[in-house]
Amino acid sequence: MFTSILLKSSRMMAHNNDGIGRIQKGTYYIPQLLHDVHVGRFMQQSFGDMISGYNNIALQQSKLLIDTSDACVMRILTSSVDYIFTDPPYAEKVQYGELNFIWETWLNLDTHWHKDEIIVNEVRGTTEEDWANMMRQAMAECYRILKPGRCTSLCYHDTSEGTWALVQDIMAQAGFVVERTEQALYID
C-alpha cells in the first residue's frame, strides 16, 4: 500500500489547476511549483483499492490465472487461453526498467529482468532489431497459448517511424489474422 503511493507522496507531484496534482509520466521530474499532498488520503484510497481488488480476485479464483513468466517463454499450456489483451512495449519510447528504479531500490528487488526487457536502449546495447526479434518471440507465444478461433486485442500507441508497420508484420508472421474493420479503435 505504501509503495503504491510513493511517487504521489513525493516532491514529484506537480501542481495543476484542478487542485489534485499530477506526476509527469515517463520521467523523474521535480516541478518548479510543488503541490501539497494529503498522504493519509492517498493511503486510504490505496487501501480501498487493494481490498476491492482482493474481493474481485476472490470471486473469480477458479477462472483466473496470474502468470509473471517471460512473455517470450510463457508457462501456459498451448491452446488454453480464451482472450489476450496486450499492450506491448513501445521500442524506445518508455524505458520501463529505468522507470522502476525507485520501487526496485526501495524494495531491494533483483533487477536481473532488465536483460530480458523488450526495449530499444542504447545504454544497454539493445537495438530495434533486438526489440523486433523479442517481439516476434512474444507474439508467437501469444499465438501458441490462444485457443483456435479466439481473439487478441493489441493496444499500441508508439508514434516512432515504422514501428506500427513492424508490429503488424510481426503479428502476421506469428499467425494472427487482422479482422476487417473500417477503422482502428482509438482510446484516449
CSV table of N, CA, C and O in Angstrom, one decimal, residues 46-154:
chain,number,residue,atom,x,y,z
A,46,SER,N,-5.6,3.9,-1.4
A,46,SER,CA,-4.8,2.7,-1.8
A,46,SER,C,-5.4,1.5,-1.1
A,46,SER,O,-5.5,0.4,-1.7
A,47,PHE,N,-5.7,1.7,0.2
A,47,PHE,CA,-6.2,0.5,1.0
A,47,PHE,C,-7.5,0.1,0.4
A,47,PHE,O,-7.8,-1.1,0.2
A,48,GLY,N,-8.4,1.0,0.0
A,48,GLY,CA,-9.7,0.7,-0.6
A,48,GLY,C,-9.5,0.0,-1.9
A,48,GLY,O,-10.2,-1.0,-2.2
A,49,ASP,N,-8.6,0.4,-2.7
A,49,ASP,CA,-8.3,-0.2,-4.0
A,49,ASP,C,-7.8,-1.6,-3.8
A,49,ASP,O,-8.2,-2.6,-4.5
A,50,MET,N,-6.9,-1.8,-2.8
A,50,MET,CA,-6.4,-3.2,-2.5
A,50,MET,C,-7.5,-4.1,-2.1
A,50,MET,O,-7.6,-5.3,-2.5
A,51,ILE,N,-8.4,-3.7,-1.2
A,51,ILE,CA,-9.5,-4.5,-0.7
A,51,ILE,C,-10.4,-4.9,-1.8
A,51,ILE,O,-10.8,-6.0,-2.0
A,52,SER,N,-10.8,-3.9,-2.7
A,52,SER,CA,-11.6,-4.1,-3.8
A,52,SER,C,-11.0,-5.1,-4.8
A,52,SER,O,-11.7,-6.0,-5.3
A,53,GLY,N,-9.7,-5.0,-5.1
A,53,GLY,CA,-9.0,-5.9,-6.0
A,53,GLY,C,-9.0,-7.3,-5.4
A,53,GLY,O,-9.3,-8.3,-6.1
A,54,TYR,N,-8.7,-7.4,-4.1
A,54,TYR,CA,-8.7,-8.7,-3.5
A,54,TYR,C,-10.1,-9.4,-3.6
A,54,TYR,O,-10.2,-10.6,-3.9
A,55,ASN,N,-11.1,-8.6,-3.3
A,55,ASN,CA,-12.5,-9.2,-3.3
A,55,ASN,C,-12.9,-9.6,-4.7
A,55,ASN,O,-13.5,-10.6,-4.9
A,56,ASN,N,-12.5,-8.8,-5.7
A,56,ASN,CA,-12.8,-9.2,-7.1
A,56,ASN,C,-12.0,-10.5,-7.5
A,56,ASN,O,-12.5,-11.3,-8.3
A,57,ILE,N,-10.8,-10.6,-7.1
A,57,ILE,CA,-10.0,-11.8,-7.4
A,57,ILE,C,-10.6,-13.0,-6.7
A,57,ILE,O,-10.7,-14.1,-7.3
A,58,ALA,N,-11.0,-12.8,-5.5
A,58,ALA,CA,-11.5,-13.9,-4.7
A,58,ALA,C,-12.8,-14.5,-5.4
A,58,ALA,O,-13.1,-15.7,-5.3
A,59,LEU,N,-13.6,-13.6,-6.0
A,59,LEU,CA,-14.8,-14.1,-6.7
A,59,LEU,C,-14.5,-14.9,-7.9
A,59,LEU,O,-15.3,-15.7,-8.3
A,60,GLN,N,-13.3,-14.7,-8.5
A,60,GLN,CA,-13.0,-15.4,-9.8
A,60,GLN,C,-11.9,-16.4,-9.7
A,60,GLN,O,-11.3,-16.8,-10.7
A,61,GLN,N,-11.6,-16.9,-8.5
A,61,GLN,CA,-10.4,-17.7,-8.3
A,61,GLN,C,-10.4,-18.9,-9.2
A,61,GLN,O,-9.3,-19.2,-9.7
A,62,SER,N,-11.5,-19.6,-9.5
A,62,SER,CA,-11.4,-20.8,-10.3
A,62,SER,C,-11.1,-20.5,-11.8
A,62,SER,O,-10.7,-21.4,-12.5
A,63,LYS,N,-11.3,-19.3,-12.3
A,63,LYS,CA,-11.1,-18.9,-13.7
A,63,LYS,C,-10.0,-18.0,-13.9
A,63,LYS,O,-9.7,-17.6,-15.0
A,64,LEU,N,-9.2,-17.7,-12.9
A,64,LEU,CA,-8.2,-16.6,-13.0
A,64,LEU,C,-6.8,-17.2,-13.0
A,64,LEU,O,-6.5,-18.1,-12.2
A,65,LEU,N,-6.0,-16.8,-14.0
A,65,LEU,CA,-4.6,-17.2,-14.0
A,65,LEU,C,-3.7,-15.9,-14.0
A,65,LEU,O,-3.9,-15.1,-14.9
A,66,ILE,N,-2.9,-15.8,-13.0
A,66,ILE,CA,-1.9,-14.7,-13.0
A,66,ILE,C,-0.5,-15.4,-13.2
A,66,ILE,O,-0.1,-16.2,-12.4
A,67,ASP,N,0.2,-14.9,-14.2
A,67,ASP,CA,1.5,-15.5,-14.5
A,67,ASP,C,2.5,-14.4,-14.8
A,67,ASP,O,2.2,-13.5,-15.5
A,68,THR,N,3.6,-14.4,-14.1
A,68,THR,CA,4.6,-13.4,-14.3
A,68,THR,C,5.8,-14.0,-15.1
A,68,THR,O,6.9,-13.4,-15.0
A,69,SER,N,5.6,-15.0,-15.9
A,69,SER,CA,6.7,-15.5,-16.7
A,69,SER,C,7.1,-14.6,-17.8
A,69,SER,O,6.3,-13.7,-18.2
A,70,ASP,N,8.2,-14.8,-18.4
A,70,ASP,CA,8.7,-14.1,-19.5
A,70,ASP,C,7.8,-14.2,-20.7
A,70,ASP,O,7.3,-15.3,-21.1
A,71,ALA,N,7.4,-13.1,-21.3
A,71,ALA,CA,6.4,-13.1,-22.4
A,71,ALA,C,7.0,-13.9,-23.6
A,71,ALA,O,6.2,-14.4,-24.5
A,72,CYS,N,8.3,-14.1,-23.7
A,72,CYS,CA,8.9,-14.8,-24.8
A,72,CYS,C,8.9,-16.3,-24.6
A,72,CYS,O,9.1,-17.1,-25.5
A,73,VAL,N,8.7,-16.8,-23.3
A,73,VAL,CA,8.6,-18.2,-23.0
A,73,VAL,C,7.6,-18.3,-21.8
A,73,VAL,O,8.0,-18.4,-20.7
A,74,MET,N,6.3,-18.4,-22.2
A,74,MET,CA,5.3,-18.4,-21.2
A,74,MET,C,5.1,-19.8,-20.7
A,74,MET,O,5.2,-20.8,-21.4
A,75,ARG,N,4.8,-19.9,-19.4
A,75,ARG,CA,4.5,-21.2,-18.7
A,75,ARG,C,3.0,-21.5,-18.7
A,75,ARG,O,2.4,-21.8,-17.7
A,76,ILE,N,2.4,-21.4,-19.9
A,76,ILE,CA,1.0,-21.6,-20.1
A,76,ILE,C,0.8,-22.6,-21.2
A,76,ILE,O,1.5,-22.6,-22.2
A,77,LEU,N,-0.2,-23.5,-20.9
A,77,LEU,CA,-0.5,-24.6,-21.9
A,77,LEU,C,-0.9,-24.1,-23.3
A,77,LEU,O,-1.5,-23.1,-23.4
A,78,THR,N,-0.5,-24.8,-24.3
A,78,THR,CA,-0.8,-24.5,-25.7
A,78,THR,C,-2.3,-24.5,-25.8
A,78,THR,O,-3.0,-25.4,-25.3
A,79,SER,N,-2.9,-23.6,-26.6
A,79,SER,CA,-4.3,-23.5,-26.9
A,79,SER,C,-5.2,-23.6,-25.6
A,79,SER,O,-6.2,-24.3,-25.6
A,80,SER,N,-4.8,-22.8,-24.6
A,80,SER,CA,-5.6,-22.8,-23.4
A,80,SER,C,-6.2,-21.5,-23.0
A,80,SER,O,-6.9,-21.4,-22.0
A,81,VAL,N,-5.9,-20.4,-23.7
A,81,VAL,CA,-6.4,-19.1,-23.3
A,81,VAL,C,-7.5,-18.6,-24.3
A,81,VAL,O,-7.4,-18.8,-25.5
A,82,ASP,N,-8.5,-18.1,-23.7
A,82,ASP,CA,-9.7,-17.6,-24.4
A,82,ASP,C,-9.5,-16.2,-25.1
A,82,ASP,O,-10.0,-16.0,-26.2
A,83,TYR,N,-8.8,-15.4,-24.4
A,83,TYR,CA,-8.7,-14.0,-24.9
A,83,TYR,C,-7.4,-13.4,-24.4
A,83,TYR,O,-7.0,-13.6,-23.2
A,84,ILE,N,-6.7,-12.6,-25.2
A,84,ILE,CA,-5.5,-11.9,-24.8
A,84,ILE,C,-5.7,-10.4,-25.1
A,84,ILE,O,-6.0,-10.0,-26.2
A,85,PHE,N,-5.5,-9.6,-24.1
A,85,PHE,CA,-5.4,-8.1,-24.3
A,85,PHE,C,-3.9,-7.8,-24.0
A,85,PHE,O,-3.4,-8.1,-22.9
A,86,THR,N,-3.2,-7.3,-25.0
A,86,THR,CA,-1.8,-6.9,-24.8
A,86,THR,C,-1.5,-5.5,-25.2
A,86,THR,O,-2.0,-5.0,-26.1
A,87,ASP,N,-0.6,-4.9,-24.4
A,87,ASP,CA,-0.1,-3.6,-24.6
A,87,ASP,C,1.4,-3.7,-24.6
A,87,ASP,O,2.1,-3.5,-23.6
A,88,PRO,N,2.0,-4.1,-25.8
A,88,PRO,CA,3.4,-4.4,-25.8
A,88,PRO,C,4.3,-3.2,-25.7
A,88,PRO,O,3.8,-2.1,-25.9
A,89,PRO,N,5.6,-3.4,-25.4
A,89,PRO,CA,6.5,-2.3,-25.2
A,89,PRO,C,6.7,-1.5,-26.5
A,89,PRO,O,6.7,-2.1,-27.6
A,90,TYR,N,6.9,-0.2,-26.3
A,90,TYR,CA,7.0,0.7,-27.5
A,90,TYR,C,8.4,1.0,-27.8
A,90,TYR,O,8.9,2.1,-27.7
A,91,ALA,N,9.1,0.1,-28.4
A,91,ALA,CA,10.5,0.3,-28.8
A,91,ALA,C,11.3,1.1,-27.8
A,91,ALA,O,11.6,0.5,-26.7
A,92,GLU,N,11.7,2.3,-28.1
A,92,GLU,CA,12.5,3.1,-27.1
A,92,GLU,C,11.7,4.2,-26.4
A,92,GLU,O,12.2,4.9,-25.6
A,93,LYS,N,10.4,4.3,-26.6
A,93,LYS,CA,9.6,5.4,-26.1
A,93,LYS,C,9.5,5.4,-24.5
A,93,LYS,O,9.5,6.4,-23.9
A,94,VAL,N,9.3,4.2,-23.9
A,94,VAL,CA,9.1,4.1,-22.5
A,94,VAL,C,10.2,3.2,-22.0
A,94,VAL,O,10.2,2.0,-22.3
A,95,GLN,N,11.0,3.7,-21.1
A,95,GLN,CA,12.1,2.9,-20.6
A,95,GLN,C,11.7,2.3,-19.2
A,95,GLN,O,12.0,2.8,-18.1
A,96,TYR,N,10.9,1.2,-19.3
A,96,TYR,CA,10.3,0.6,-18.1
A,96,TYR,C,11.3,0.3,-17.0
A,96,TYR,O,11.1,0.6,-15.8
A,97,GLY,N,12.4,-0.3,-17.4
A,97,GLY,CA,13.4,-0.7,-16.4
A,97,GLY,C,13.9,0.5,-15.6
A,97,GLY,O,14.0,0.5,-14.4
A,98,GLU,N,14.3,1.6,-16.3
A,98,GLU,CA,14.8,2.7,-15.6
A,98,GLU,C,13.7,3.4,-14.8
A,98,GLU,O,13.9,3.9,-13.7
A,99,LEU,N,12.4,3.4,-15.2
A,99,LEU,CA,11.3,4.0,-14.5
A,99,LEU,C,10.9,3.2,-13.3
A,99,LEU,O,10.2,3.7,-12.4
A,100,ASN,N,11.3,1.9,-13.2
A,100,ASN,CA,11.1,1.1,-12.0
A,100,ASN,C,12.1,1.3,-10.9
A,100,ASN,O,12.0,0.7,-9.8
A,101,PHE,N,13.1,2.1,-11.2
A,101,PHE,CA,14.3,2.3,-10.3
A,101,PHE,C,13.8,2.6,-8.8
A,101,PHE,O,14.4,2.0,-7.9
A,102,ILE,N,12.9,3.5,-8.6
A,102,ILE,CA,12.5,3.9,-7.3
A,102,ILE,C,12.0,2.7,-6.5
A,102,ILE,O,12.4,2.4,-5.4
A,103,TRP,N,11.0,1.9,-7.1
A,103,TRP,CA,10.4,0.8,-6.4
A,103,TRP,C,11.4,-0.3,-6.2
A,103,TRP,O,11.5,-1.0,-5.2
A,104,GLU,N,12.2,-0.6,-7.3
A,104,GLU,CA,13.2,-1.7,-7.1
A,104,GLU,C,14.2,-1.4,-6.1
A,104,GLU,O,14.6,-2.3,-5.3
A,105,THR,N,14.6,-0.2,-6.0
A,105,THR,CA,15.6,0.2,-4.9
A,105,THR,C,14.9,0.2,-3.6
A,105,THR,O,15.5,-0.4,-2.6
A,106,TRP,N,13.7,0.7,-3.4
A,106,TRP,CA,13.0,0.8,-2.2
A,106,TRP,C,12.8,-0.6,-1.6
A,106,TRP,O,12.9,-0.9,-0.4
A,107,LEU,N,12.4,-1.5,-2.5
A,107,LEU,CA,12.0,-2.9,-2.1
A,107,LEU,C,13.2,-3.9,-2.2
A,107,LEU,O,13.0,-5.1,-1.9
A,108,ASN,N,14.4,-3.4,-2.6
A,108,ASN,CA,15.6,-4.2,-2.7
A,108,ASN,C,15.3,-5.4,-3.6
A,108,ASN,O,15.7,-6.5,-3.3
A,109,LEU,N,14.7,-5.1,-4.8
A,109,LEU,CA,14.4,-6.2,-5.7
A,109,LEU,C,15.6,-6.5,-6.7
A,109,LEU,O,16.4,-5.6,-7.0
A,110,ASP,N,15.6,-7.7,-7.1
A,110,ASP,CA,16.6,-8.1,-8.1
A,110,ASP,C,16.2,-7.5,-9.5
A,110,ASP,O,15.1,-7.6,-9.9
A,111,THR,N,17.1,-6.9,-10.2
A,111,THR,CA,16.8,-6.3,-11.5
A,111,THR,C,17.4,-7.1,-12.6
A,111,THR,O,17.6,-6.6,-13.7
A,112,HIS,N,17.5,-8.4,-12.4
A,112,HIS,CA,18.0,-9.3,-13.5
A,112,HIS,C,17.1,-9.3,-14.7
A,112,HIS,O,17.5,-9.5,-15.8
A,113,TRP,N,15.8,-8.9,-14.5
A,113,TRP,CA,14.9,-8.9,-15.6
A,113,TRP,C,15.2,-7.9,-16.7
A,113,TRP,O,14.8,-8.0,-17.8
A,114,HIS,N,16.0,-6.9,-16.3
A,114,HIS,CA,16.4,-5.8,-17.3
A,114,HIS,C,17.0,-6.4,-18.6
A,114,HIS,O,16.8,-5.9,-19.7
A,115,LYS,N,17.8,-7.5,-18.4
A,115,LYS,CA,18.5,-8.0,-19.6
A,115,LYS,C,17.5,-8.7,-20.5
A,115,LYS,O,17.8,-8.8,-21.7
A,116,ASP,N,16.3,-9.0,-20.1
A,116,ASP,CA,15.3,-9.6,-20.9
A,116,ASP,C,14.2,-8.7,-21.3
A,116,ASP,O,13.2,-9.1,-22.0
A,117,GLU,N,14.4,-7.4,-21.0
A,117,GLU,CA,13.3,-6.4,-21.3
A,117,GLU,C,13.3,-6.2,-22.8
A,117,GLU,O,14.3,-6.0,-23.5
A,118,ILE,N,12.1,-6.1,-23.4
A,118,ILE,CA,11.9,-5.9,-24.8
A,118,ILE,C,11.9,-4.4,-25.0
A,118,ILE,O,10.9,-3.7,-24.8
A,119,ILE,N,13.0,-3.8,-25.3
A,119,ILE,CA,13.2,-2.4,-25.4
A,119,ILE,C,14.4,-2.0,-26.3
A,119,ILE,O,15.3,-2.8,-26.5
A,120,VAL,N,14.3,-0.9,-26.9
A,120,VAL,CA,15.5,-0.3,-27.6
A,120,VAL,C,16.1,0.6,-26.6
A,120,VAL,O,15.5,1.6,-26.1
A,121,ASN,N,17.4,0.4,-26.3
A,121,ASN,CA,18.1,1.1,-25.3
A,121,ASN,C,19.6,1.2,-25.6
A,121,ASN,O,20.3,0.2,-25.5
A,122,GLU,N,20.0,2.3,-26.0
A,122,GLU,CA,21.4,2.5,-26.5
A,122,GLU,C,22.4,2.2,-25.3
A,122,GLU,O,23.4,1.5,-25.6
A,123,VAL,N,22.1,2.6,-24.1
A,123,VAL,CA,23.0,2.3,-23.0
A,123,VAL,C,23.2,0.9,-22.7
A,123,VAL,O,24.3,0.4,-22.4
A,124,ARG,N,22.1,0.1,-22.8
A,124,ARG,CA,22.1,-1.3,-22.6
A,124,ARG,C,22.6,-2.1,-23.9
A,124,ARG,O,22.7,-3.3,-23.8
A,125,GLY,N,22.7,-1.4,-25.0
A,125,GLY,CA,23.1,-2.0,-26.2
A,125,GLY,C,22.1,-2.8,-26.9
A,125,GLY,O,22.4,-3.7,-27.7
A,126,THR,N,20.8,-2.5,-26.7
A,126,THR,CA,19.7,-3.2,-27.4
A,126,THR,C,19.2,-2.3,-28.6
A,126,THR,O,18.9,-1.1,-28.4
A,127,THR,N,19.1,-2.9,-29.7
A,127,THR,CA,18.7,-2.2,-30.9
A,127,THR,C,17.2,-2.5,-31.3
A,127,THR,O,16.6,-3.3,-30.7
A,128,GLU,N,16.8,-1.8,-32.4
A,128,GLU,CA,15.4,-2.0,-32.9
A,128,GLU,C,15.3,-3.5,-33.4
A,128,GLU,O,14.3,-4.1,-33.3
A,129,GLU,N,16.4,-4.0,-33.9
A,129,GLU,CA,16.4,-5.4,-34.4
A,129,GLU,C,16.2,-6.3,-33.2
A,129,GLU,O,15.4,-7.3,-33.3
A,130,ASP,N,16.9,-6.1,-32.1
A,130,ASP,CA,16.7,-6.9,-30.9
A,130,ASP,C,15.3,-6.8,-30.4
A,130,ASP,O,14.7,-7.9,-30.1
A,131,TRP,N,14.7,-5.6,-30.4
A,131,TRP,CA,13.3,-5.4,-30.0
A,131,TRP,C,12.4,-6.2,-30.9
A,131,TRP,O,11.5,-6.9,-30.4
A,132,ALA,N,12.6,-6.1,-32.2
A,132,ALA,CA,11.7,-6.8,-33.1
A,132,ALA,C,11.8,-8.3,-33.0
A,132,ALA,O,10.8,-9.0,-33.0
A,133,ASN,N,13.0,-8.9,-32.7
A,133,ASN,CA,13.2,-10.3,-32.5
A,133,ASN,C,12.5,-10.8,-31.3
A,133,ASN,O,11.8,-11.8,-31.3
A,134,MET,N,12.6,-10.0,-30.2
A,134,MET,CA,11.9,-10.4,-29.0
A,134,MET,C,10.4,-10.2,-29.1
A,134,MET,O,9.6,-11.0,-28.5
A,135,MET,N,10.0,-9.2,-29.8
A,135,MET,CA,8.5,-9.1,-30.0
A,135,MET,C,8.0,-10.3,-30.8
A,135,MET,O,6.9,-10.8,-30.6
A,136,ARG,N,8.8,-10.7,-31.8
A,136,ARG,CA,8.4,-11.9,-32.6
A,136,ARG,C,8.2,-13.1,-31.7
A,136,ARG,O,7.2,-13.9,-31.8
A,137,GLN,N,9.1,-13.3,-30.7
A,137,GLN,CA,9.0,-14.4,-29.8
A,137,GLN,C,7.8,-14.3,-28.9
A,137,GLN,O,7.1,-15.2,-28.7
A,138,ALA,N,7.6,-13.1,-28.4
A,138,ALA,CA,6.4,-12.8,-27.5
A,138,ALA,C,5.1,-13.0,-28.2
A,138,ALA,O,4.2,-13.7,-27.7
A,139,MET,N,5.0,-12.5,-29.4
A,139,MET,CA,3.7,-12.7,-30.2
A,139,MET,C,3.5,-14.1,-30.6
A,139,MET,O,2.4,-14.6,-30.7
A,140,ALA,N,4.6,-14.8,-30.9
A,140,ALA,CA,4.5,-16.2,-31.2
A,140,ALA,C,4.0,-17.0,-30.0
A,140,ALA,O,3.1,-17.9,-30.2
A,141,GLU,N,4.4,-16.6,-28.8
A,141,GLU,CA,3.9,-17.3,-27.6
A,141,GLU,C,2.4,-17.0,-27.4
A,141,GLU,O,1.7,-17.8,-27.0
A,142,CYS,N,2.0,-15.7,-27.6
A,142,CYS,CA,0.6,-15.4,-27.5
A,142,CYS,C,-0.2,-16.2,-28.5
A,142,CYS,O,-1.3,-16.8,-28.1
A,143,TYR,N,0.3,-16.4,-29.7
A,143,TYR,CA,-0.5,-17.2,-30.7
A,143,TYR,C,-0.5,-18.7,-30.2
A,143,TYR,O,-1.5,-19.3,-30.4
A,144,ARG,N,0.6,-19.2,-29.7
A,144,ARG,CA,0.6,-20.6,-29.2
A,144,ARG,C,-0.4,-20.8,-28.1
A,144,ARG,O,-1.1,-21.9,-28.1
A,145,ILE,N,-0.5,-19.9,-27.1
A,145,ILE,CA,-1.4,-20.2,-26.0
A,145,ILE,C,-2.8,-19.9,-26.2
A,145,ILE,O,-3.7,-20.4,-25.5
A,146,LEU,N,-3.1,-19.2,-27.3
A,146,LEU,CA,-4.5,-18.8,-27.6
A,146,LEU,C,-5.3,-20.0,-28.2
A,146,LEU,O,-4.7,-20.7,-29.1
A,147,LYS,N,-6.5,-20.2,-27.8
A,147,LYS,CA,-7.3,-21.3,-28.3
A,147,LYS,C,-7.6,-20.9,-29.8
A,147,LYS,O,-7.8,-19.8,-30.1
A,148,PRO,N,-7.7,-21.9,-30.6
A,148,PRO,CA,-8.1,-21.7,-32.0
A,148,PRO,C,-9.4,-20.9,-32.2
A,148,PRO,O,-10.4,-21.2,-31.4
A,149,GLY,N,-9.4,-20.0,-33.1
A,149,GLY,CA,-10.6,-19.2,-33.3
A,149,GLY,C,-10.9,-18.1,-32.3
A,149,GLY,O,-11.9,-17.3,-32.4
A,150,ARG,N,-10.0,-17.9,-31.4
A,150,ARG,CA,-10.2,-16.9,-30.3
A,150,ARG,C,-9.4,-15.6,-30.7
A,150,ARG,O,-8.6,-15.6,-31.7
A,151,CYS,N,-9.6,-14.5,-30.0
A,151,CYS,CA,-9.1,-13.2,-30.4
A,151,CYS,C,-8.0,-12.6,-29.4
A,151,CYS,O,-8.0,-13.0,-28.3
A,152,THR,N,-7.2,-11.8,-30.0
A,152,THR,CA,-6.3,-11.0,-29.3
A,152,THR,C,-6.5,-9.5,-29.6
A,152,THR,O,-6.8,-9.2,-30.8
A,153,SER,N,-6.5,-8.7,-28.6
A,153,SER,CA,-6.6,-7.2,-28.8
A,153,SER,C,-5.2,-6.7,-28.5
A,153,SER,O,-4.6,-6.9,-27.5
A,154,LEU,N,-4.7,-5.9,-29.5
A,154,LEU,CA,-3.4,-5.3,-29.3
A,154,LEU,C,-3.5,-3.8,-29.2
A,154,LEU,O,-4.0,-3.2,-30.1
